PDB file of C-alpha atoms and ligand atoms in Angstrom:
ATOM      1  CA  MET W 764     -64.312 -63.988  63.639  1.00 95.00           C
ATOM      2  CA  LYS W 765     -64.095 -60.324  64.551  1.00 98.00           C
ATOM      3  CA  LEU W 766     -65.722 -58.617  67.549  1.00 98.00           C
ATOM      4  CA  LEU W 767     -66.695 -55.033  67.182  1.00 98.00           C
ATOM      5  CA  TYR W 768     -66.609 -53.499  70.609  1.00 98.00           C
ATOM      6  CA  SER W 769     -65.687 -50.593  72.886  1.00 98.00           C
ATOM      7  CA  SER W 770     -63.509 -50.958  75.932  1.00 97.00           C
ATOM      8  CA  ALA W 771     -65.938 -49.258  78.279  1.00 98.00           C
ATOM      9  CA  SER W 772     -69.036 -51.250  77.169  1.00 98.00           C
ATOM     10  CA  PRO W 773     -70.230 -53.765  79.824  1.00 98.00           C
ATOM     11  CA  TYR W 774     -71.847 -56.101  77.268  1.00 98.00           C
ATOM     12  CA  SER W 775     -68.533 -56.058  75.252  1.00 98.00           C
ATOM     13  CA  SER W 776     -66.505 -56.842  78.341  1.00 98.00           C
ATOM     14  CA  LYS W 777     -68.926 -59.681  79.153  1.00 98.00           C
ATOM     15  CA  VAL W 778     -68.487 -61.381  75.756  1.00 98.00           C
ATOM     16  CA  ARG W 779     -64.705 -60.774  75.616  1.00 98.00           C
ATOM     17  CA  MET W 780     -64.340 -62.414  79.061  1.00 98.00           C
ATOM     18  CA  ALA W 781     -66.613 -65.259  77.947  1.00 98.00           C
ATOM     19  CA  ALA W 782     -64.518 -65.835  74.776  1.00 98.00           C
ATOM     20  CA  HIS W 783     -61.324 -65.858  76.798  1.00 98.00           C
ATOM     21  CA  HIS W 784     -62.801 -68.321  79.273  1.00 98.00           C
ATOM     22  CA  ALA W 785     -64.170 -70.536  76.451  1.00 98.00           C
ATOM     23  CA  GLY W 786     -60.703 -70.585  74.844  1.00 98.00           C
ATOM     24  CA  ILE W 787     -61.983 -68.975  71.611  1.00 98.00           C
ATOM     25  CA  ALA W 788     -59.592 -66.579  69.950  1.00 96.00           C
ATOM     26  CA  ILE W 789     -61.362 -63.618  68.435  1.00 96.00           C
ATOM     27  CA  GLU W 790     -59.925 -60.638  66.668  1.00 97.00           C
ATOM     28  CA  SER W 791     -61.349 -57.360  68.208  1.00 97.00           C
ATOM     29  CA  GLU W 792     -61.805 -53.999  66.634  1.00 98.00           C
ATOM     30  CA  LYS W 793     -62.893 -50.893  68.580  1.00 98.00           C
ATOM     31  CA  VAL W 794     -65.747 -48.856  67.097  1.00 98.00           C
ATOM     32  CA  VAL W 795     -67.358 -45.633  68.171  1.00 97.00           C
ATOM     33  CA  THR W 796     -71.090 -46.221  67.989  1.00 97.00           C
ATOM     34  CA  SER W 797     -72.034 -42.548  67.916  1.00 95.00           C
ATOM     35  CA  ASP W 798     -70.152 -42.276  64.541  1.00 96.00           C
ATOM     36  CA  ASP W 799     -72.383 -44.974  62.987  1.00 96.00           C
ATOM     37  CA  PRO W 800     -69.297 -46.499  61.216  1.00 98.00           C
ATOM     38  CA  ALA W 801     -70.120 -48.522  58.105  1.00 98.00           C
ATOM     39  CA  LEU W 802     -68.284 -51.577  59.522  1.00 97.00           C
ATOM     40  CA  LEU W 803     -70.805 -51.624  62.411  1.00 98.00           C
ATOM     41  CA  ILE W 804     -73.991 -50.645  60.529  1.00 98.00           C
ATOM     42  CA  ASP W 805     -73.289 -53.075  57.753  1.00 97.00           C
ATOM     43  CA  ASN W 806     -73.065 -55.896  60.246  1.00 98.00           C
ATOM     44  CA  ASN W 807     -75.722 -54.835  62.746  1.00 98.00           C
ATOM     45  CA  PRO W 808     -78.523 -52.523  61.559  1.00 98.00           C
ATOM     46  CA  LEU W 809     -79.136 -51.535  65.173  1.00 98.00           C
ATOM     47  CA  GLY W 810     -75.600 -50.019  65.304  1.00 98.00           C
ATOM     48  CA  LYS W 811     -74.967 -51.536  68.644  1.00 98.00           C
ATOM     49  CA  ILE W 812     -71.978 -53.264  70.246  1.00 98.00           C
ATOM     50  CA  PRO W 813     -70.978 -55.919  70.806  1.00 98.00           C
ATOM     51  CA  THR W 814     -71.362 -57.363  67.292  1.00 98.00           C
ATOM     52  CA  LEU W 815     -69.545 -60.502  66.324  1.00 98.00           C
ATOM     53  CA  VAL W 816     -68.762 -60.817  62.588  1.00 98.00           C
ATOM     54  CA  ILE W 817     -68.479 -64.510  61.752  1.00 97.00           C
ATOM     55  CA  GLY W 818     -67.947 -64.456  58.007  1.00 93.00           C
ATOM     56  CA  ASN W 819     -70.078 -65.463  54.980  1.00 92.00           C
ATOM     57  CA  GLY W 820     -71.990 -62.243  55.455  1.00 92.00           C
ATOM     58  CA  GLN W 821     -73.186 -63.333  58.865  1.00 97.00           C
ATOM     59  CA  SER W 822     -72.944 -61.554  62.137  1.00 98.00           C
ATOM     60  CA  VAL W 823     -74.179 -62.195  65.677  1.00 98.00           C
ATOM     61  CA  TYR W 824     -75.778 -59.802  68.201  1.00 98.00           C
ATOM     62  CA  ASP W 825     -76.793 -59.084  70.946  1.00 98.00           C
ATOM     63  CA  SER W 826     -74.391 -60.116  73.744  1.00 98.00           C
ATOM     64  CA  VAL W 827     -76.562 -63.046  74.878  1.00 98.00           C
ATOM     65  CA  ALA W 828     -76.750 -64.389  71.349  1.00 98.00           C
ATOM     66  CA  ILE W 829     -72.953 -63.997  71.100  1.00 98.00           C
ATOM     67  CA  ASN W 830     -72.445 -65.851  74.364  1.00 98.00           C
ATOM     68  CA  ARG W 831     -74.758 -68.639  73.184  1.00 98.00           C
ATOM     69  CA  HIS W 832     -72.778 -68.892  69.946  1.00 98.00           C
ATOM     70  CA  LEU W 833     -69.508 -69.059  71.883  1.00 98.00           C
ATOM     71  CA  ASP W 834     -71.033 -71.690  74.138  1.00 98.00           C
ATOM     72  CA  ARG W 835     -72.015 -73.900  71.122  1.00 98.00           C
ATOM     73  CA  LEU W 836     -68.503 -73.431  69.603  1.00 98.00           C
ATOM     74  CA  SER W 837     -66.802 -74.371  72.835  1.00 98.00           C
ATOM     75  CA  GLY W 838     -68.998 -77.421  73.618  1.00 98.00           C
ATOM     76  CA  GLY W 839     -70.782 -75.802  76.535  1.00 98.00           C
ATOM     77  CA  LYS W 840     -68.148 -73.852  78.436  1.00 98.00           C
ATOM     78  CA  LEU W 841     -70.431 -70.939  79.324  1.00 98.00           C
ATOM     79  CA  TYR W 842     -73.828 -72.323  80.272  1.00 98.00           C
ATOM     80  CA  PRO W 843     -74.097 -75.346  82.571  1.00 98.00           C
ATOM     81  CA  ALA W 844     -75.914 -78.334  81.029  1.00 97.00           C
ATOM     82  CA  ASP W 845     -77.527 -79.090  84.367  1.00 97.00           C
ATOM     83  CA  ALA W 846     -81.073 -77.643  84.308  1.00 98.00           C
ATOM     84  CA  GLU W 847     -80.972 -75.818  87.687  1.00 97.00           C
ATOM     85  CA  ALA W 848     -77.399 -74.520  87.292  1.00 97.00           C
ATOM     86  CA  GLY W 849     -78.190 -73.505  83.687  1.00 98.00           C
ATOM     87  CA  LEU W 850     -81.280 -71.595  84.748  1.00 98.00           C
ATOM     88  CA  ARG W 851     -79.266 -69.849  87.514  1.00 98.00           C
ATOM     89  CA  ALA W 852     -76.667 -68.795  84.899  1.00 98.00           C
ATOM     90  CA  ASP W 853     -79.397 -67.529  82.516  1.00 98.00           C
ATOM     91  CA  VAL W 854     -81.163 -65.460  85.175  1.00 98.00           C
ATOM     92  CA  LEU W 855     -77.893 -64.022  86.528  1.00 98.00           C
ATOM     93  CA  GLU W 856     -76.885 -62.991  83.027  1.00 98.00           C
ATOM     94  CA  ALA W 857     -80.348 -61.317  82.625  1.00 98.00           C
ATOM     95  CA  LEU W 858     -79.934 -59.485  85.988  1.00 98.00           C
ATOM     96  CA  GLY W 859     -76.340 -58.382  85.228  1.00 98.00           C
ATOM     97  CA  ASP W 860     -77.273 -57.135  81.743  1.00 98.00           C
ATOM     98  CA  GLY W 861     -80.507 -55.575  83.110  1.00 98.00           C
ATOM     99  CA  ILE W 862     -78.553 -53.512  85.615  1.00 98.00           C
ATOM    100  CA  ALA W 863     -76.250 -52.433  82.793  1.00 98.00           C
ATOM    101  CA  ASP W 864     -79.324 -51.423  80.768  1.00 98.00           C
ATOM    102  CA  CYS W 865     -80.403 -49.096  83.608  1.00 98.00           C
ATOM    103  CA  LEU W 866     -76.920 -47.607  83.896  1.00 98.00           C
ATOM    104  CA  LEU W 867     -76.739 -47.091  80.167  1.00 98.00           C
ATOM    105  CA  ALA W 868     -80.137 -45.429  80.175  1.00 98.00           C
ATOM    106  CA  ILE W 869     -78.770 -42.978  82.802  1.00 97.00           C
ATOM    107  CA  GLN W 870     -75.611 -42.338  80.771  1.00 96.00           C
ATOM    108  CA  TYR W 871     -77.515 -41.685  77.585  1.00 96.00           C
ATOM    109  CA  GLU W 872     -79.990 -39.350  79.359  1.00 96.00           C
ATOM    110  CA  HIS W 873     -76.955 -37.163  80.209  1.00 95.00           C
ATOM    111  CA  ARG W 874     -75.044 -37.670  77.019  1.00 94.00           C
ATOM    112  CA  MET W 875     -77.785 -37.322  74.418  1.00 94.00           C
ATOM    113  CA  ARG W 876     -80.006 -34.549  75.777  1.00 96.00           C
ATOM    114  CA  PRO W 877     -79.229 -30.882  76.246  1.00 97.00           C
ATOM    115  CA  PRO W 878     -78.896 -30.203  80.008  1.00 96.00           C
ATOM    116  CA  GLU W 879     -82.291 -28.485  80.228  1.00 97.00           C
ATOM    117  CA  LYS W 880     -84.037 -31.528  78.786  1.00 97.00           C
ATOM    118  CA  VAL W 881     -82.468 -34.140  81.122  1.00 96.00           C
ATOM    119  CA  TYR W 882     -85.418 -35.684  82.918  1.00 97.00           C
ATOM    120  CA  GLN W 883     -84.430 -36.497  86.539  1.00 97.00           C
ATOM    121  CA  GLY W 884     -87.570 -38.581  87.099  1.00 98.00           C
ATOM    122  CA  TRP W 885     -86.356 -41.054  84.470  1.00 97.00           C
ATOM    123  CA  ILE W 886     -82.820 -41.148  86.015  1.00 97.00           C
ATOM    124  CA  ASP W 887     -84.336 -41.755  89.433  1.00 98.00           C
ATOM    125  CA  LYS W 888     -86.431 -44.603  88.112  1.00 98.00           C
ATOM    126  CA  GLN W 889     -83.391 -46.301  86.564  1.00 98.00           C
ATOM    127  CA  TRP W 890     -81.378 -45.906  89.776  1.00 97.00           C
ATOM    128  CA  THR W 891     -84.253 -47.427  91.763  1.00 98.00           C
ATOM    129  CA  LYS W 892     -84.239 -50.549  89.484  1.00 98.00           C
ATOM    130  CA  ALA W 893     -80.404 -50.872  89.508  1.00 98.00           C
ATOM    131  CA  GLY W 894     -80.313 -50.353  93.279  1.00 98.00           C
ATOM    132  CA  ARG W 895     -82.997 -52.932  93.922  1.00 98.00           C
ATOM    133  CA  ALA W 896     -81.204 -55.475  91.767  1.00 98.00           C
ATOM    134  CA  LEU W 897     -77.860 -54.752  93.458  1.00 98.00           C
ATOM    135  CA  ASP W 898     -79.491 -55.081  96.909  1.00 98.00           C
ATOM    136  CA  ALA W 899     -81.021 -58.426  95.905  1.00 98.00           C
ATOM    137  CA  LEU W 900     -77.681 -59.658  94.688  1.00 98.00           C
ATOM    138  CA  ASN W 901     -75.890 -58.403  97.762  1.00 98.00           C
ATOM    139  CA  ALA W 902     -78.434 -60.129 100.026  1.00 98.00           C
ATOM    140  CA  ASN W 903     -77.975 -63.355  98.135  1.00 97.00           C
ATOM    141  CA  PRO W 904     -74.639 -63.316  96.339  1.00 98.00           C
ATOM    142  CA  PRO W 905     -74.447 -65.868  93.564  1.00 98.00           C
ATOM    143  CA  ALA W 906     -72.422 -68.893  94.530  1.00 97.00           C
ATOM    144  CA  PHE W 907     -69.560 -69.798  92.231  1.00 98.00           C
ATOM    145  CA  GLY W 908     -69.724 -73.212  90.614  1.00 96.00           C
ATOM    146  CA  GLU W 909     -66.763 -75.324  89.647  1.00 96.00           C
ATOM    147  CA  THR W 910     -66.297 -73.226  86.579  1.00 97.00           C
ATOM    148  CA  LEU W 911     -67.378 -69.682  85.675  1.00 98.00           C
ATOM    149  CA  THR W 912     -70.596 -69.103  83.669  1.00 98.00           C
ATOM    150  CA  ALA W 913     -72.019 -66.470  81.365  1.00 98.00           C
ATOM    151  CA  GLY W 914     -73.943 -65.229  84.353  1.00 98.00           C
ATOM    152  CA  ASP W 915     -70.767 -64.636  86.339  1.00 98.00           C
ATOM    153  CA  PHE W 916     -69.237 -62.711  83.388  1.00 99.00           C
ATOM    154  CA  ALA W 917     -72.408 -60.562  83.096  1.00 99.00           C
ATOM    155  CA  LEU W 918     -72.404 -59.649  86.773  1.00 98.00           C
ATOM    156  CA  ALA W 919     -68.615 -58.988  86.783  1.00 98.00           C
ATOM    157  CA  ALA W 920     -68.884 -56.775  83.686  1.00 98.00           C
ATOM    158  CA  THR W 921     -71.702 -54.743  85.192  1.00 98.00           C
ATOM    159  CA  LEU W 922     -69.848 -54.299  88.548  1.00 98.00           C
ATOM    160  CA  GLY W 923     -66.860 -53.215  86.554  1.00 98.00           C
ATOM    161  CA  TYR W 924     -68.966 -50.717  84.629  1.00 98.00           C
ATOM    162  CA  LEU W 925     -70.291 -49.325  87.847  1.00 97.00           C
ATOM    163  CA  ALA W 926     -66.823 -48.936  89.244  1.00 97.00           C
ATOM    164  CA  LEU W 927     -65.795 -47.163  85.999  1.00 97.00           C
ATOM    165  CA  ARG W 928     -68.671 -44.805  85.417  1.00 96.00           C
ATOM    166  CA  PHE W 929     -70.406 -44.479  88.833  1.00 95.00           C
ATOM    167  CA  PRO W 930     -67.588 -44.941  91.367  1.00 94.00           C
ATOM    168  CA  GLY W 931     -68.435 -44.568  95.033  1.00 90.00           C
ATOM    169  CA  PRO W 932     -71.914 -44.676  96.677  1.00 90.00           C
ATOM    170  CA  TRP W 933     -73.167 -47.931  95.107  1.00 93.00           C
ATOM    171  CA  GLU W 934     -70.558 -49.776  97.173  1.00 94.00           C
ATOM    172  CA  GLU W 935     -71.993 -48.621 100.526  1.00 94.00           C
ATOM    173  CA  GLY W 936     -73.696 -51.466 102.393  1.00 95.00           C
ATOM    174  CA  ARG W 937     -72.921 -53.911  99.522  1.00 97.00           C
ATOM    175  CA  ALA W 938     -69.879 -55.627 101.017  1.00 97.00           C
ATOM    176  CA  ASN W 939     -70.955 -58.998  99.753  1.00 98.00           C
ATOM    177  CA  LEU W 940     -70.838 -57.748  96.170  1.00 98.00           C
ATOM    178  CA  LEU W 941     -67.365 -56.344  96.731  1.00 97.00           C
ATOM    179  CA  ASN W 942     -66.286 -59.733  98.082  1.00 98.00           C
ATOM    180  CA  TRP W 943     -67.886 -61.393  95.153  1.00 98.00           C
ATOM    181  CA  ILE W 944     -65.882 -59.336  92.638  1.00 98.00           C
ATOM    182  CA  ALA W 945     -62.721 -59.938  94.626  1.00 98.00           C
ATOM    183  CA  GLU W 946     -63.281 -63.702  94.439  1.00 98.00           C
ATOM    184  CA  PHE W 947     -64.215 -63.449  90.794  1.00 98.00           C
ATOM    185  CA  GLU W 948     -60.863 -61.723  90.080  1.00 98.00           C
ATOM    186  CA  LYS W 949     -59.026 -64.593  91.787  1.00 98.00           C
ATOM    187  CA  ARG W 950     -60.813 -67.088  89.581  1.00 98.00           C
ATOM    188  CA  PHE W 951     -60.392 -65.003  86.462  1.00 98.00           C
ATOM    189  CA  PRO W 952     -57.073 -63.070  86.401  1.00 98.00           C
ATOM    190  CA  ALA W 953     -57.735 -61.692  82.893  1.00 98.00           C
ATOM    191  CA  TRP W 954     -60.323 -59.461  84.553  1.00 98.00           C
ATOM    192  CA  THR W 955     -57.718 -56.738  84.872  1.00 97.00           C
ATOM    193  CA  GLU W 956     -57.358 -56.387  81.106  1.00 97.00           C
ATOM    194  CA  LEU W 957     -60.963 -57.311  80.038  1.00 98.00           C
ATOM    195  CA  LYS W 958     -63.061 -55.380  82.581  1.00 98.00           C
ATOM    196  CA  PRO W 959     -64.762 -52.243  81.302  1.00 98.00           C
ATOM    197  CA  LEU W 960     -62.015 -49.613  80.850  1.00 98.00           C
ATOM    198  CA  ALA W 961     -61.929 -46.028  79.804  1.00 97.00           C
ATOM    199  CA  SER W 962     -60.715 -46.002  76.162  1.00 75.00           C
TER     200      SER W 962
HETATM  201  N1  GSH M2390     -78.906 -55.822  74.713  1.00 55.31           N
HETATM  202  C1  GSH M2390     -77.703 -55.431  74.019  1.00 55.31           C
HETATM  203  C2  GSH M2390     -77.270 -54.005  74.460  1.00 55.31           C
HETATM  204  C3  GSH M2390     -76.106 -53.463  73.660  1.00 55.31           C
HETATM  205  C4  GSH M2390     -75.951 -51.938  73.860  1.00 55.31           C
HETATM  206  O1  GSH M2390     -76.861 -51.211  74.241  1.00 55.31           O
HETATM  207  N2  GSH M2390     -74.694 -51.512  73.683  1.00 55.31           N
HETATM  208  C5  GSH M2390     -74.391 -50.106  73.768  1.00 55.31           C
HETATM  209  C6  GSH M2390     -72.970 -49.860  74.243  1.00 55.31           C
HETATM  210  S1  GSH M2390     -72.663 -50.400  75.859  1.00 55.31           S
HETATM  211  C7  GSH M2390     -74.505 -49.492  72.347  1.00 55.31           C
HETATM  212  O2  GSH M2390     -74.219 -50.133  71.400  1.00 55.31           O
HETATM  213  N3  GSH M2390     -74.966 -48.270  72.316  1.00 55.31           N
HETATM  214  C8  GSH M2390     -75.103 -47.464  71.133  1.00 55.31           C
HETATM  215  C9  GSH M2390     -76.504 -47.326  70.669  1.00 55.31           C
HETATM  216  O3  GSH M2390     -77.447 -47.823  71.295  1.00 55.31           O
HETATM  217  O4  GSH M2390     -76.673 -46.667  69.680  1.00 55.31           O
HETATM  218  C10 GSH M2390     -76.576 -56.430  74.242  1.00 55.31           C
HETATM  219  O5  GSH M2390     -76.756 -57.173  75.199  1.00 55.31           O
HETATM  220  O6  GSH M2390     -75.622 -56.523  73.445  1.00 55.31           O
END
């Protein structure tokens, strides 16, 4: 199995952490999505990362499908079997990924458009969504279970991406989230090497 990824990508960080936690060894290869490399396009027509190439002409995307695949391979190490805990993990993963979607939309607005065409209204809208979600999480920080879940990895990856690309103001008034990530790091020491990093 080979994971196509980039080191800054929050969704890539999420699945790399999940694979590590699940004890599944995967070979990883960095790709630059903006170059549309054949290796990526041939395995994912959407040209997005992460993409997991699993052999026999098969590949898996997006990051939730990859996590679900890793969960099946590991006998359930990423999503709790208990209905309530499983639902909490699913929704936390959706929220973590959803914040990342907003942050990526802001990044691409700056990266893909000439400066005179950047639309501030769109950026503000994305910040409002991300800020609301961060406030909700800060007001009600997710409790850690006995073992980490795909939801925990999604939130950690997104907080890591915020720290990397939008350092500073998001932390103000969100001490519970800073405590959450500090506790996560204690439970998952590989965070240092698998969190979103500048390439
Ligand atoms: N919903 C997807 C989002 C993946 C995604 O948007 N990845 C970004 C990098 S962080 C990407 O591939 N961007 C390149 C593009 O959209 O062309 C997932 O969870 O895997």
